[in-house]
Amino acid sequence: RDWPSTAWEYQQFVLSQAGWLLRLTGTNAQDLILVGAVAARFEHDDVIASLFLPQTAALTPDQARILIPALYRRGDFDMLARLFERHPEFKALPDLRLYHAAWDLGWGPRGSGGESRRLLQDAVEQPGQRDLARRLILLGNRQLGQEDEDKADRESTRLNSSH
């Protein structure tokens, strides 16, 4: 984490104020998203999980955009499977389709990852998605025991960028 030290110093204060806001407003959906976004900024994935997991039946796309990356960072792939099963519409959202593809690649039914791998490989070519796609490919390959492919991809990227 490359945040300035002052950001670390104030996180506890910000999160305590966020808790106060939620107690004040009850479960106002917009405030919940605001607090979740603050927690996501500092990757407080346990806070995000505690905010949104109790509401998975009625999870909104905005809430899913905060929860799904946090579940990946936590390694909670069983919950991701349940979320994608319960909310198939999330698979079609442009910013979440890469997460679904990565889940399908590494944890989905065996043999179903071909299209998902292509989607992730295409995303590597898109400047706005490149870093995320690479991280997700790495995670999926690690799950499949294909770390050698990651090494080859990194070497190819290094050679291509040096020309």
Coordinates of N, CA, C and O in Angstrom, one line a residue:
R1 N 0.9 -1.2 0.0 CA 0.0 0.0 0.0 C 0.9 1.2 0.0 O 1.8 1.4 0.8
D2 N 0.6 2.1 -0.9 CA 1.5 3.2 -1.1 C 0.9 4.6 -0.7 O 1.2 5.6 -1.2
W3 N 0.0 4.5 0.3 CA -0.6 5.8 0.7 C 0.3 6.5 1.7 O 1.1 5.9 2.4
P4 N 0.2 7.8 1.7 CA 1.0 8.6 2.7 C 0.7 8.1 4.1 O -0.4 7.7 4.4
S5 N 1.6 8.3 5.0 CA 1.4 7.9 6.4 C 0.2 8.6 7.0 O -0.4 8.0 7.9
T6 N -0.1 9.8 6.6 CA -1.2 10.5 7.2 C -2.5 9.7 6.9 O -3.4 9.7 7.7
A7 N -2.6 9.1 5.7 CA -3.8 8.4 5.4 C -4.0 7.2 6.4 O -5.1 6.9 6.8
W8 N -2.9 6.5 6.7 CA -2.9 5.5 7.7 C -3.4 6.0 9.1 O -4.1 5.3 9.8
E9 N -2.9 7.2 9.4 CA -3.2 7.7 10.8 C -4.6 8.0 11.0 O -5.1 7.9 12.1
Y10 N -5.3 8.4 9.9 CA -6.7 8.9 10.0 C -7.7 7.8 9.7 O -8.9 8.0 9.8
Q11 N -7.3 6.6 9.3 CA -8.2 5.6 8.9 C -9.2 5.2 10.0 O -10.4 5.1 9.8
Q12 N -8.7 5.0 11.2 CA -9.5 4.6 12.3 C -10.5 5.7 12.6 O -11.7 5.4 12.8
F13 N -10.1 6.9 12.6 CA -11.1 8.0 12.8 C -12.2 8.0 11.7 O -13.4 8.1 12.0
V14 N -11.8 7.9 10.5 CA -12.7 8.0 9.4 C -13.7 6.8 9.5 O -14.9 7.0 9.3
L15 N -13.2 5.6 9.8 CA -14.1 4.5 9.9 C -15.0 4.6 11.1 O -16.2 4.2 11.0
S16 N -14.6 5.2 12.2 CA -15.4 5.3 13.3 C -16.5 6.4 13.0 O -17.7 6.2 13.4
Q17 N -16.2 7.4 12.2 CA -17.2 8.4 11.8 C -18.2 7.8 10.8 O -19.4 8.1 10.9
A18 N -17.7 6.9 10.0 CA -18.6 6.2 9.1 C -19.6 5.3 9.8 O -20.7 5.3 9.5
G19 N -19.1 4.6 10.9 CA -20.0 3.9 11.7 C -21.1 4.7 12.4 O -22.2 4.4 12.4
W20 N -20.6 5.9 12.8 CA -21.6 6.9 13.4 C -22.6 7.3 12.4 O -23.8 7.3 12.7
L21 N -22.2 7.5 11.1 CA -23.1 7.9 10.1 C -24.2 6.8 9.9 O -25.4 7.1 9.7
L22 N -23.7 5.6 9.8 CA -24.7 4.5 9.6 C -25.6 4.3 10.8 O -26.8 4.0 10.6
R23 N -25.1 4.5 12.0 CA -26.1 4.5 13.1 C -27.1 5.6 13.1 O -28.2 5.4 13.4
L24 N -26.6 6.7 12.6 CA -27.5 7.9 12.6 C -28.6 7.8 11.5 O -29.8 8.1 11.8
T25 N -28.2 7.2 10.4 CA -29.2 7.1 9.3 C -29.8 5.7 9.1 O -30.6 5.5 8.2
G26 N -29.5 4.8 10.0 CA -30.0 3.5 9.9 C -29.3 2.8 8.7 O -28.1 2.8 8.7
T27 N -30.1 2.2 7.8 CA -29.4 1.5 6.7 C -29.7 2.2 5.4 O -30.0 1.6 4.4
N28 N -29.6 3.5 5.4 CA -29.7 4.3 4.2 C -28.8 3.7 3.1 O -27.5 3.7 3.4
A29 N -29.3 3.3 2.0 CA -28.5 2.6 1.0 C -27.3 3.5 0.5 O -26.2 3.0 0.2
Q30 N -27.6 4.8 0.3 CA -26.5 5.7 -0.2 C -25.4 5.9 0.8 O -24.3 5.9 0.4
D31 N -25.8 6.0 2.1 CA -24.7 6.1 3.1 C -23.9 4.8 3.2 O -22.7 4.8 3.4
L32 N -24.6 3.7 3.0 CA -23.9 2.4 3.1 C -22.9 2.3 1.9 O -21.8 1.9 2.1
I33 N -23.3 2.8 0.8 CA -22.3 2.8 -0.4 C -21.2 3.7 -0.1 O -20.0 3.4 -0.4
L34 N -21.5 4.9 0.5 CA -20.4 5.9 0.8 C -19.4 5.3 1.8 O -18.2 5.3 1.6
V35 N -19.9 4.6 2.8 CA -19.0 4.0 3.8 C -18.3 2.9 3.2 O -17.1 2.7 3.4
G36 N -18.9 2.1 2.4 CA -18.3 1.0 1.7 C -17.2 1.5 0.8 O -16.1 0.9 0.7
A37 N -17.4 2.6 0.1 CA -16.4 3.2 -0.8 C -15.2 3.7 0.0 O -14.0 3.5 -0.5
V38 N -15.4 4.2 1.2 CA -14.3 4.7 2.0 C -13.5 3.4 2.4 O -12.2 3.4 2.4
A39 N -14.2 2.4 2.9 CA -13.5 1.2 3.3 C -12.7 0.6 2.1 O -11.6 0.1 2.3
A40 N -13.3 0.6 0.9 CA -12.7 0.1 -0.2 C -11.4 0.8 -0.6 O -10.4 0.2 -1.0
R41 N -11.4 2.1 -0.4 CA -10.2 2.9 -0.7 C -9.0 2.5 0.0 O -7.9 2.5 -0.5
F42 N -9.2 2.0 1.3 CA -8.1 1.5 2.1 C -8.1 0.0 2.2 O -7.4 -0.6 3.1
E43 N -8.9 -0.7 1.4 CA -8.9 -2.1 1.3 C -9.2 -2.8 2.7 O -8.6 -3.8 3.1
H44 N -10.2 -2.2 3.4 CA -10.7 -2.8 4.6 C -11.8 -3.8 4.3 O -13.0 -3.5 4.4
D45 N -11.3 -4.9 3.8 CA -12.3 -5.9 3.2 C -13.2 -6.5 4.2 O -14.3 -6.8 3.9
D46 N -12.7 -6.7 5.4 CA -13.6 -7.2 6.5 C -14.7 -6.2 6.8 O -15.9 -6.6 7.1
V47 N -14.4 -4.9 6.8 CA -15.5 -3.9 7.0 C -16.5 -4.0 5.9 O -17.7 -4.0 6.1
I48 N -16.0 -4.1 4.6 CA -16.9 -4.2 3.5 C -17.8 -5.4 3.6 O -19.0 -5.3 3.4
A49 N -17.2 -6.5 3.9 CA -18.0 -7.8 4.1 C -19.0 -7.6 5.1 O -20.2 -8.0 4.9
S50 N -18.7 -7.0 6.3 CA -19.7 -6.8 7.3 C -20.8 -5.9 6.9 O -21.9 -6.0 7.4
L51 N -20.5 -5.0 6.0 CA -21.6 -4.0 5.6 C -22.5 -4.7 4.6 O -23.7 -4.5 4.7
F52 N -22.0 -5.4 3.6 CA -22.8 -5.9 2.5 C -23.2 -7.3 2.5 O -24.2 -7.7 1.9
L53 N -22.5 -8.2 3.1 CA -22.8 -9.6 3.1 C -24.2 -9.9 3.7 O -25.0 -10.7 3.2
P54 N -24.6 -9.2 4.8 CA -26.0 -9.4 5.3 C -27.1 -9.1 4.4 O -28.2 -9.4 4.6
Q55 N -26.7 -8.3 3.3 CA -27.7 -7.8 2.4 C -27.6 -8.4 1.0 O -28.1 -7.8 0.0
T56 N -27.0 -9.6 0.9 CA -26.7 -10.1 -0.5 C -28.0 -10.4 -1.3 O -28.0 -10.4 -2.5
A57 N -29.1 -10.7 -0.6 CA -30.4 -11.0 -1.3 C -30.8 -9.8 -2.1 O -31.4 -9.9 -3.2
A58 N -30.6 -8.6 -1.6 CA -31.0 -7.4 -2.3 C -29.9 -6.5 -2.7 O -30.0 -5.3 -2.8
L59 N -28.7 -7.1 -3.0 CA -27.5 -6.3 -3.3 C -27.7 -5.6 -4.6 O -28.2 -6.1 -5.6
T60 N -27.4 -4.3 -4.6 CA -27.5 -3.4 -5.8 C -26.2 -3.5 -6.6 O -25.2 -3.9 -6.0
P61 N -26.2 -3.1 -7.8 CA -25.0 -3.1 -8.6 C -23.9 -2.3 -8.0 O -22.7 -2.6 -8.0
D62 N -24.3 -1.1 -7.4 CA -23.3 -0.2 -6.8 C -22.6 -0.9 -5.6 O -21.5 -0.8 -5.3
Q63 N -23.4 -1.6 -4.8 CA -22.9 -2.4 -3.7 C -22.0 -3.5 -4.1 O -21.0 -3.8 -3.5
A64 N -22.4 -4.2 -5.2 CA -21.7 -5.3 -5.7 C -20.3 -4.8 -6.2 O -19.3 -5.5 -6.1
R65 N -20.2 -3.6 -6.8 CA -19.0 -3.1 -7.3 C -18.0 -2.9 -6.1 O -16.8 -2.8 -6.4
I66 N -18.5 -2.8 -4.9 CA -17.6 -2.6 -3.8 C -17.3 -4.0 -3.1 O -16.2 -4.3 -2.8
L67 N -18.3 -4.8 -3.0 CA -18.2 -6.1 -2.4 C -17.4 -7.1 -3.2 O -16.5 -7.8 -2.6
I68 N -17.6 -7.3 -4.4 CA -17.0 -8.3 -5.2 C -15.4 -8.2 -5.2 O -14.7 -9.2 -4.9
P69 N -14.9 -7.0 -5.5 CA -13.4 -6.9 -5.3 C -12.9 -7.3 -3.9 O -11.8 -7.9 -3.8
A70 N -13.6 -6.9 -2.9 CA -13.2 -7.2 -1.5 C -13.2 -8.7 -1.3 O -12.3 -9.2 -0.7
L71 N -14.2 -9.4 -1.8 CA -14.3 -10.8 -1.7 C -13.1 -11.5 -2.4 O -12.5 -12.5 -1.9
Y72 N -12.7 -11.0 -3.5 CA -11.5 -11.5 -4.2 C -10.3 -11.3 -3.3 O -9.5 -12.2 -3.2
R73 N -10.1 -10.1 -2.8 CA -8.9 -9.9 -2.0 C -8.9 -10.8 -0.7 O -7.9 -11.2 -0.2
R74 N -10.1 -11.1 -0.2 CA -10.2 -12.0 1.0 C -10.1 -13.4 0.6 O -9.9 -14.3 1.5
G75 N -10.2 -13.7 -0.7 CA -10.1 -15.1 -1.1 C -11.4 -15.9 -0.8 O -11.4 -17.1 -0.7
D76 N -12.5 -15.2 -0.8 CA -13.8 -15.8 -0.4 C -14.5 -16.2 -1.7 O -15.5 -15.6 -2.1
F77 N -14.0 -17.2 -2.4 CA -14.5 -17.6 -3.7 C -15.8 -18.4 -3.6 O -16.6 -18.4 -4.6
D78 N -16.1 -19.1 -2.5 CA -17.4 -19.7 -2.4 C -18.5 -18.7 -2.3 O -19.6 -18.8 -2.9
M79 N -18.3 -17.6 -1.6 CA -19.3 -16.5 -1.6 C -19.4 -15.9 -2.9 O -20.5 -15.5 -3.3
L80 N -18.3 -15.7 -3.7 CA -18.4 -15.2 -5.0 C -19.3 -16.0 -5.9 O -20.1 -15.6 -6.6
A81 N -19.1 -17.3 -5.8 CA -19.9 -18.3 -6.6 C -21.4 -18.1 -6.2 O -22.3 -18.0 -7.1
R82 N -21.7 -18.0 -4.9 CA -23.1 -17.8 -4.5 C -23.7 -16.4 -5.0 O -24.8 -16.4 -5.4
L83 N -22.8 -15.4 -5.0 CA -23.3 -14.1 -5.5 C -23.6 -14.1 -6.9 O -24.6 -13.6 -7.4
F84 N -22.7 -14.7 -7.7 CA -22.9 -14.7 -9.2 C -24.1 -15.6 -9.5 O -24.8 -15.4 -10.5
E85 N -24.3 -16.6 -8.7 CA -25.5 -17.5 -9.0 C -26.8 -16.8 -8.6 O -27.7 -16.8 -9.4
R86 N -26.8 -16.1 -7.5 CA -28.0 -15.3 -7.1 C -28.2 -14.1 -7.9 O -29.4 -13.8 -8.1
H87 N -27.2 -13.5 -8.4 CA -27.3 -12.2 -9.2 C -26.6 -12.4 -10.6 O -25.6 -11.8 -10.8
P88 N -27.2 -13.2 -11.5 CA -26.5 -13.4 -12.8 C -26.3 -12.0 -13.6 O -25.4 -11.9 -14.4
E89 N -27.1 -11.1 -13.2 CA -27.0 -9.8 -13.9 C -25.7 -9.1 -13.7 O -25.2 -8.3 -14.5
F90 N -25.0 -9.4 -12.6 CA -23.7 -8.8 -12.3 C -22.6 -9.2 -13.3 O -21.7 -8.5 -13.5
K91 N -22.8 -10.4 -13.9 CA -21.8 -10.9 -14.8 C -21.8 -10.0 -16.1 O -20.8 -10.0 -16.8
A92 N -22.9 -9.3 -16.4 CA -22.9 -8.5 -17.6 C -22.4 -7.0 -17.3 O -22.2 -6.3 -18.3
L93 N -22.3 -6.6 -16.1 CA -21.8 -5.3 -15.8 C -20.3 -5.2 -16.3 O -19.5 -6.0 -15.9
P94 N -20.0 -4.2 -17.1 CA -18.7 -4.0 -17.6 C -17.6 -4.1 -16.6 O -16.6 -4.8 -16.8
D95 N -17.7 -3.5 -15.4 CA -16.7 -3.5 -14.4 C -16.6 -4.7 -13.6 O -15.7 -5.0 -12.9
L96 N -17.7 -5.5 -13.6 CA -17.7 -6.8 -12.8 C -17.5 -8.0 -13.7 O -17.2 -9.1 -13.2
R97 N -17.6 -7.9 -15.0 CA -17.5 -9.1 -15.9 C -16.1 -9.7 -15.8 O -15.9 -10.9 -15.9
L98 N -15.0 -8.8 -15.6 CA -13.7 -9.4 -15.4 C -13.6 -10.2 -14.2 O -12.9 -11.3 -14.2
Y99 N -14.2 -9.8 -13.1 CA -14.2 -10.6 -11.9 C -14.9 -11.9 -12.1 O -14.4 -12.9 -11.6
H100 N -16.0 -11.9 -12.8 CA -16.7 -13.1 -13.0 C -15.9 -14.0 -13.9 O -15.8 -15.3 -13.7
A101 N -15.2 -13.5 -14.9 CA -14.4 -14.3 -15.8 C -13.2 -14.9 -15.0 O -12.9 -16.1 -15.2
A102 N -12.6 -14.2 -14.1 CA -11.6 -14.7 -13.3 C -12.1 -15.8 -12.4 O -11.4 -16.9 -12.2
W103 N -13.3 -15.6 -11.8 CA -13.8 -16.7 -11.0 C -14.1 -17.9 -11.8 O -13.7 -19.0 -11.4
D104 N -14.6 -17.7 -13.0 CA -14.9 -18.9 -13.9 C -13.6 -19.6 -14.3 O -13.6 -20.8 -14.3
L105 N -12.6 -18.8 -14.6 CA -11.3 -19.4 -15.0 C -10.7 -20.3 -13.9 O -10.3 -21.4 -14.1
G106 N -10.7 -19.7 -12.6 CA -10.0 -20.4 -11.6 C -10.9 -21.3 -10.7 O -10.4 -22.3 -10.2
W107 N -12.1 -21.0 -10.6 CA -13.0 -21.7 -9.6 C -14.3 -22.3 -10.3 O -15.0 -23.0 -9.6
G108 N -14.5 -21.9 -11.5 CA -15.8 -22.4 -12.2 C -15.6 -23.9 -12.6 O -14.6 -24.5 -12.3
P109 N -16.7 -24.3 -13.3 CA -16.6 -25.7 -13.7 C -15.4 -26.0 -14.6 O -15.1 -25.1 -15.5
R110 N -14.8 -27.1 -14.4 CA -13.6 -27.4 -15.2 C -14.0 -27.4 -16.7 O -15.0 -27.9 -17.1
G111 N -13.1 -26.8 -17.5 CA -13.3 -26.8 -19.0 C -14.1 -25.6 -19.4 O -14.3 -25.4 -20.6
S112 N -14.6 -24.8 -18.5 CA -15.5 -23.6 -18.9 C -14.7 -22.3 -19.0 O -15.2 -21.3 -19.3
G113 N -13.4 -22.4 -18.7 CA -12.6 -21.1 -18.6 C -12.1 -20.6 -19.9 O -11.5 -19.5 -19.9
G114 N -12.3 -21.2 -21.1 CA -11.7 -20.8 -22.3 C -12.2 -19.4 -22.7 O -11.4 -18.5 -23.0
E115 N -13.5 -19.2 -22.7 CA -14.0 -17.9 -23.1 C -13.6 -16.8 -22.0 O -13.3 -15.7 -22.3
S116 N -13.6 -17.2 -20.8 CA -13.2 -16.3 -19.7 C -11.7 -15.9 -19.9 O -11.4 -14.7 -19.7
R117 N -10.9 -16.8 -20.2 CA -9.5 -16.5 -20.4 C -9.3 -15.5 -21.6 O -8.6 -14.6 -21.5
R118 N -10.1 -15.7 -22.7 CA -10.1 -14.8 -23.8 C -10.5 -13.4 -23.4 O -9.9 -12.4 -23.8
L119 N -11.6 -13.3 -22.6 CA -12.1 -12.0 -22.1 C -11.0 -11.3 -21.3 O -10.7 -10.1 -21.5
L120 N -10.4 -12.0 -20.4 CA -9.3 -11.4 -19.6 C -8.1 -11.1 -20.4 O -7.5 -10.0 -20.2
Q121 N -7.7 -11.9 -21.4 CA -6.6 -11.6 -22.3 C -6.9 -10.3 -23.1 O -6.0 -9.5 -23.3
D122 N -8.1 -10.2 -23.6 CA -8.5 -9.0 -24.3 C -8.4 -7.8 -23.5 O -8.0 -6.7 -23.9
A123 N -8.8 -7.9 -22.2 CA -8.8 -6.8 -21.3 C -7.4 -6.3 -21.0 O -7.1 -5.1 -20.7
V124 N -6.4 -7.2 -21.1 CA -5.0 -6.9 -20.9 C -4.6 -5.8 -21.9 O -3.7 -5.0 -21.6
E125 N -5.2 -5.8 -23.1 CA -4.9 -4.9 -24.1 C -5.5 -3.5 -23.9 O -5.2 -2.6 -24.7
Q126 N -6.4 -3.4 -23.0 CA -7.2 -2.2 -22.8 C -6.5 -1.4 -21.6 O -6.4 -1.9 -20.5
P127 N -6.0 -0.2 -21.9 CA -5.3 0.5 -20.8 C -6.0 0.7 -19.5 O -5.4 0.5 -18.5
G128 N -7.3 0.9 -19.5 CA -8.1 1.1 -18.3 C -8.3 -0.2 -17.5 O -8.7 -0.2 -16.4
Q129 N -8.1 -1.3 -18.2 CA -8.4 -2.6 -17.5 C -7.1 -3.5 -17.4 O -7.2 -4.6 -16.7
R130 N -6.0 -3.1 -17.9 CA -4.8 -3.9 -18.0 C -4.4 -4.4 -16.7 O -4.2 -5.6 -16.5
D131 N -4.2 -3.6 -15.7 CA -3.7 -4.0 -14.4 C -4.6 -5.0 -13.7 O -4.2 -6.0 -13.2
L132 N -5.9 -4.6 -13.7 CA -6.8 -5.5 -13.0 C -6.9 -6.9 -13.7 O -6.8 -7.9 -13.1
A133 N -6.9 -6.9 -15.1 CA -7.0 -8.1 -15.8 C -5.7 -9.0 -15.5 O -5.8 -10.2 -15.3
R134 N -4.6 -8.4 -15.5 CA -3.4 -9.1 -15.2 C -3.4 -9.8 -13.8 O -3.0 -10.9 -13.6
R135 N -3.9 -9.0 -12.8 CA -4.0 -9.5 -11.4 C -4.9 -10.7 -11.4 O -4.7 -11.7 -10.7
L136 N -6.1 -10.5 -12.1 CA -7.1 -11.6 -12.1 C -6.6 -12.8 -12.8 O -6.9 -14.0 -12.4
I137 N -5.9 -12.7 -13.9 CA -5.3 -13.8 -14.6 C -4.3 -14.5 -13.7 O -4.3 -15.8 -13.6
L138 N -3.5 -13.8 -13.1 CA -2.5 -14.4 -12.2 C -3.2 -15.2 -11.1 O -2.8 -16.3 -10.8
L139 N -4.2 -14.6 -10.5 CA -4.9 -15.3 -9.5 C -5.6 -16.6 -10.0 O -5.5 -17.7 -9.4
G140 N -6.2 -16.6 -11.1 CA -6.8 -17.7 -11.7 C -5.8 -18.8 -12.1 O -6.0 -20.0 -11.8
N141 N -4.7 -18.4 -12.7 CA -3.6 -19.3 -13.0 C -3.0 -20.0 -11.8 O -2.7 -21.2 -11.8
R142 N -2.9 -19.2 -10.8 CA -2.3 -19.8 -9.5 C -3.3 -20.9 -9.0 O -2.8 -21.9 -8.6
Q143 N -4.6 -20.6 -9.1 CA -5.6 -21.6 -8.6 C -5.5 -22.9 -9.5 O -5.6 -24.0 -8.9
L144 N -5.2 -22.7 -10.7 CA -5.1 -23.8 -11.6 C -3.8 -24.5 -11.7 O -3.6 -25.5 -12.3
G145 N -2.8 -23.9 -10.9 CA -1.5 -24.5 -10.9 C -0.7 -24.1 -12.2 O 0.1 -24.9 -12.6
Q146 N -1.0 -23.0 -12.8 CA -0.4 -22.6 -14.1 C 0.5 -21.4 -13.9 O 0.5 -20.5 -14.8
E147 N 1.3 -21.4 -12.9 CA 2.2 -20.2 -12.7 C 3.2 -20.1 -13.8 O 3.6 -19.0 -14.1
D148 N 3.5 -21.1 -14.5 CA 4.5 -21.0 -15.6 C 3.9 -20.1 -16.8 O 4.6 -19.4 -17.4
E149 N 2.6 -20.2 -17.0 CA 2.0 -19.3 -18.0 C 2.1 -17.9 -17.5 O 2.3 -17.0 -18.4
D150 N 2.0 -17.6 -16.2 CA 2.2 -16.2 -15.8 C 3.6 -15.7 -16.0 O 3.8 -14.6 -16.5
K151 N 4.6 -16.6 -15.8 CA 6.0 -16.2 -16.1 C 6.2 -15.9 -17.5 O 6.8 -14.9 -17.9
A152 N 5.6 -16.7 -18.4 CA 5.7 -16.5 -19.9 C 5.0 -15.2 -20.3 O 5.6 -14.4 -21.1
D153 N 3.9 -14.9 -19.7 CA 3.1 -13.7 -20.0 C 3.9 -12.5 -19.6 O 4.0 -11.5 -20.3
R154 N 4.6 -12.5 -18.4 CA 5.3 -11.4 -17.9 C 6.6 -11.2 -18.8 O 6.9 -10.0 -19.1
E155 N 7.2 -12.3 -19.2 CA 8.4 -12.1 -20.1 C 8.0 -11.6 -21.4 O 8.6 -10.7 -22.0
S156 N 6.8 -12.0 -22.0 CA 6.4 -11.5 -23.3 C 6.0 -10.0 -23.1 O 6.4 -9.2 -24.0
T157 N 5.4 -9.6 -22.1 CA 5.1 -8.2 -21.8 C 6.3 -7.4 -21.7 O 6.4 -6.3 -22.3
R158 N 7.3 -7.9 -21.0 CA 8.6 -7.2 -20.8 C 9.2 -7.0 -22.2 O 9.7 -5.9 -22.5
L159 N 9.3 -8.0 -23.0 CA 9.9 -7.9 -24.3 C 9.2 -7.0 -25.3 O 9.8 -6.2 -26.0
N160 N 7.8 -7.1 -25.2 CA 7.0 -6.2 -26.1 C 7.2 -4.7 -25.7 O 7.1 -3.8 -26.5
S161 N 7.3 -4.4 -24.4 CA 7.3 -3.0 -24.0 C 8.7 -2.5 -24.2 O 8.9 -1.3 -24.2
S162 N 9.7 -3.3 -24.4 CA 11.1 -2.8 -24.6 C 11.3 -2.4 -26.1 O 12.4 -1.8 -26.4
H163 N 10.4 -2.7 -27.0 CA 10.6 -2.4 -28.4 C 9.9 -1.1 -28.7 O 9.1 -0.5 -28.3

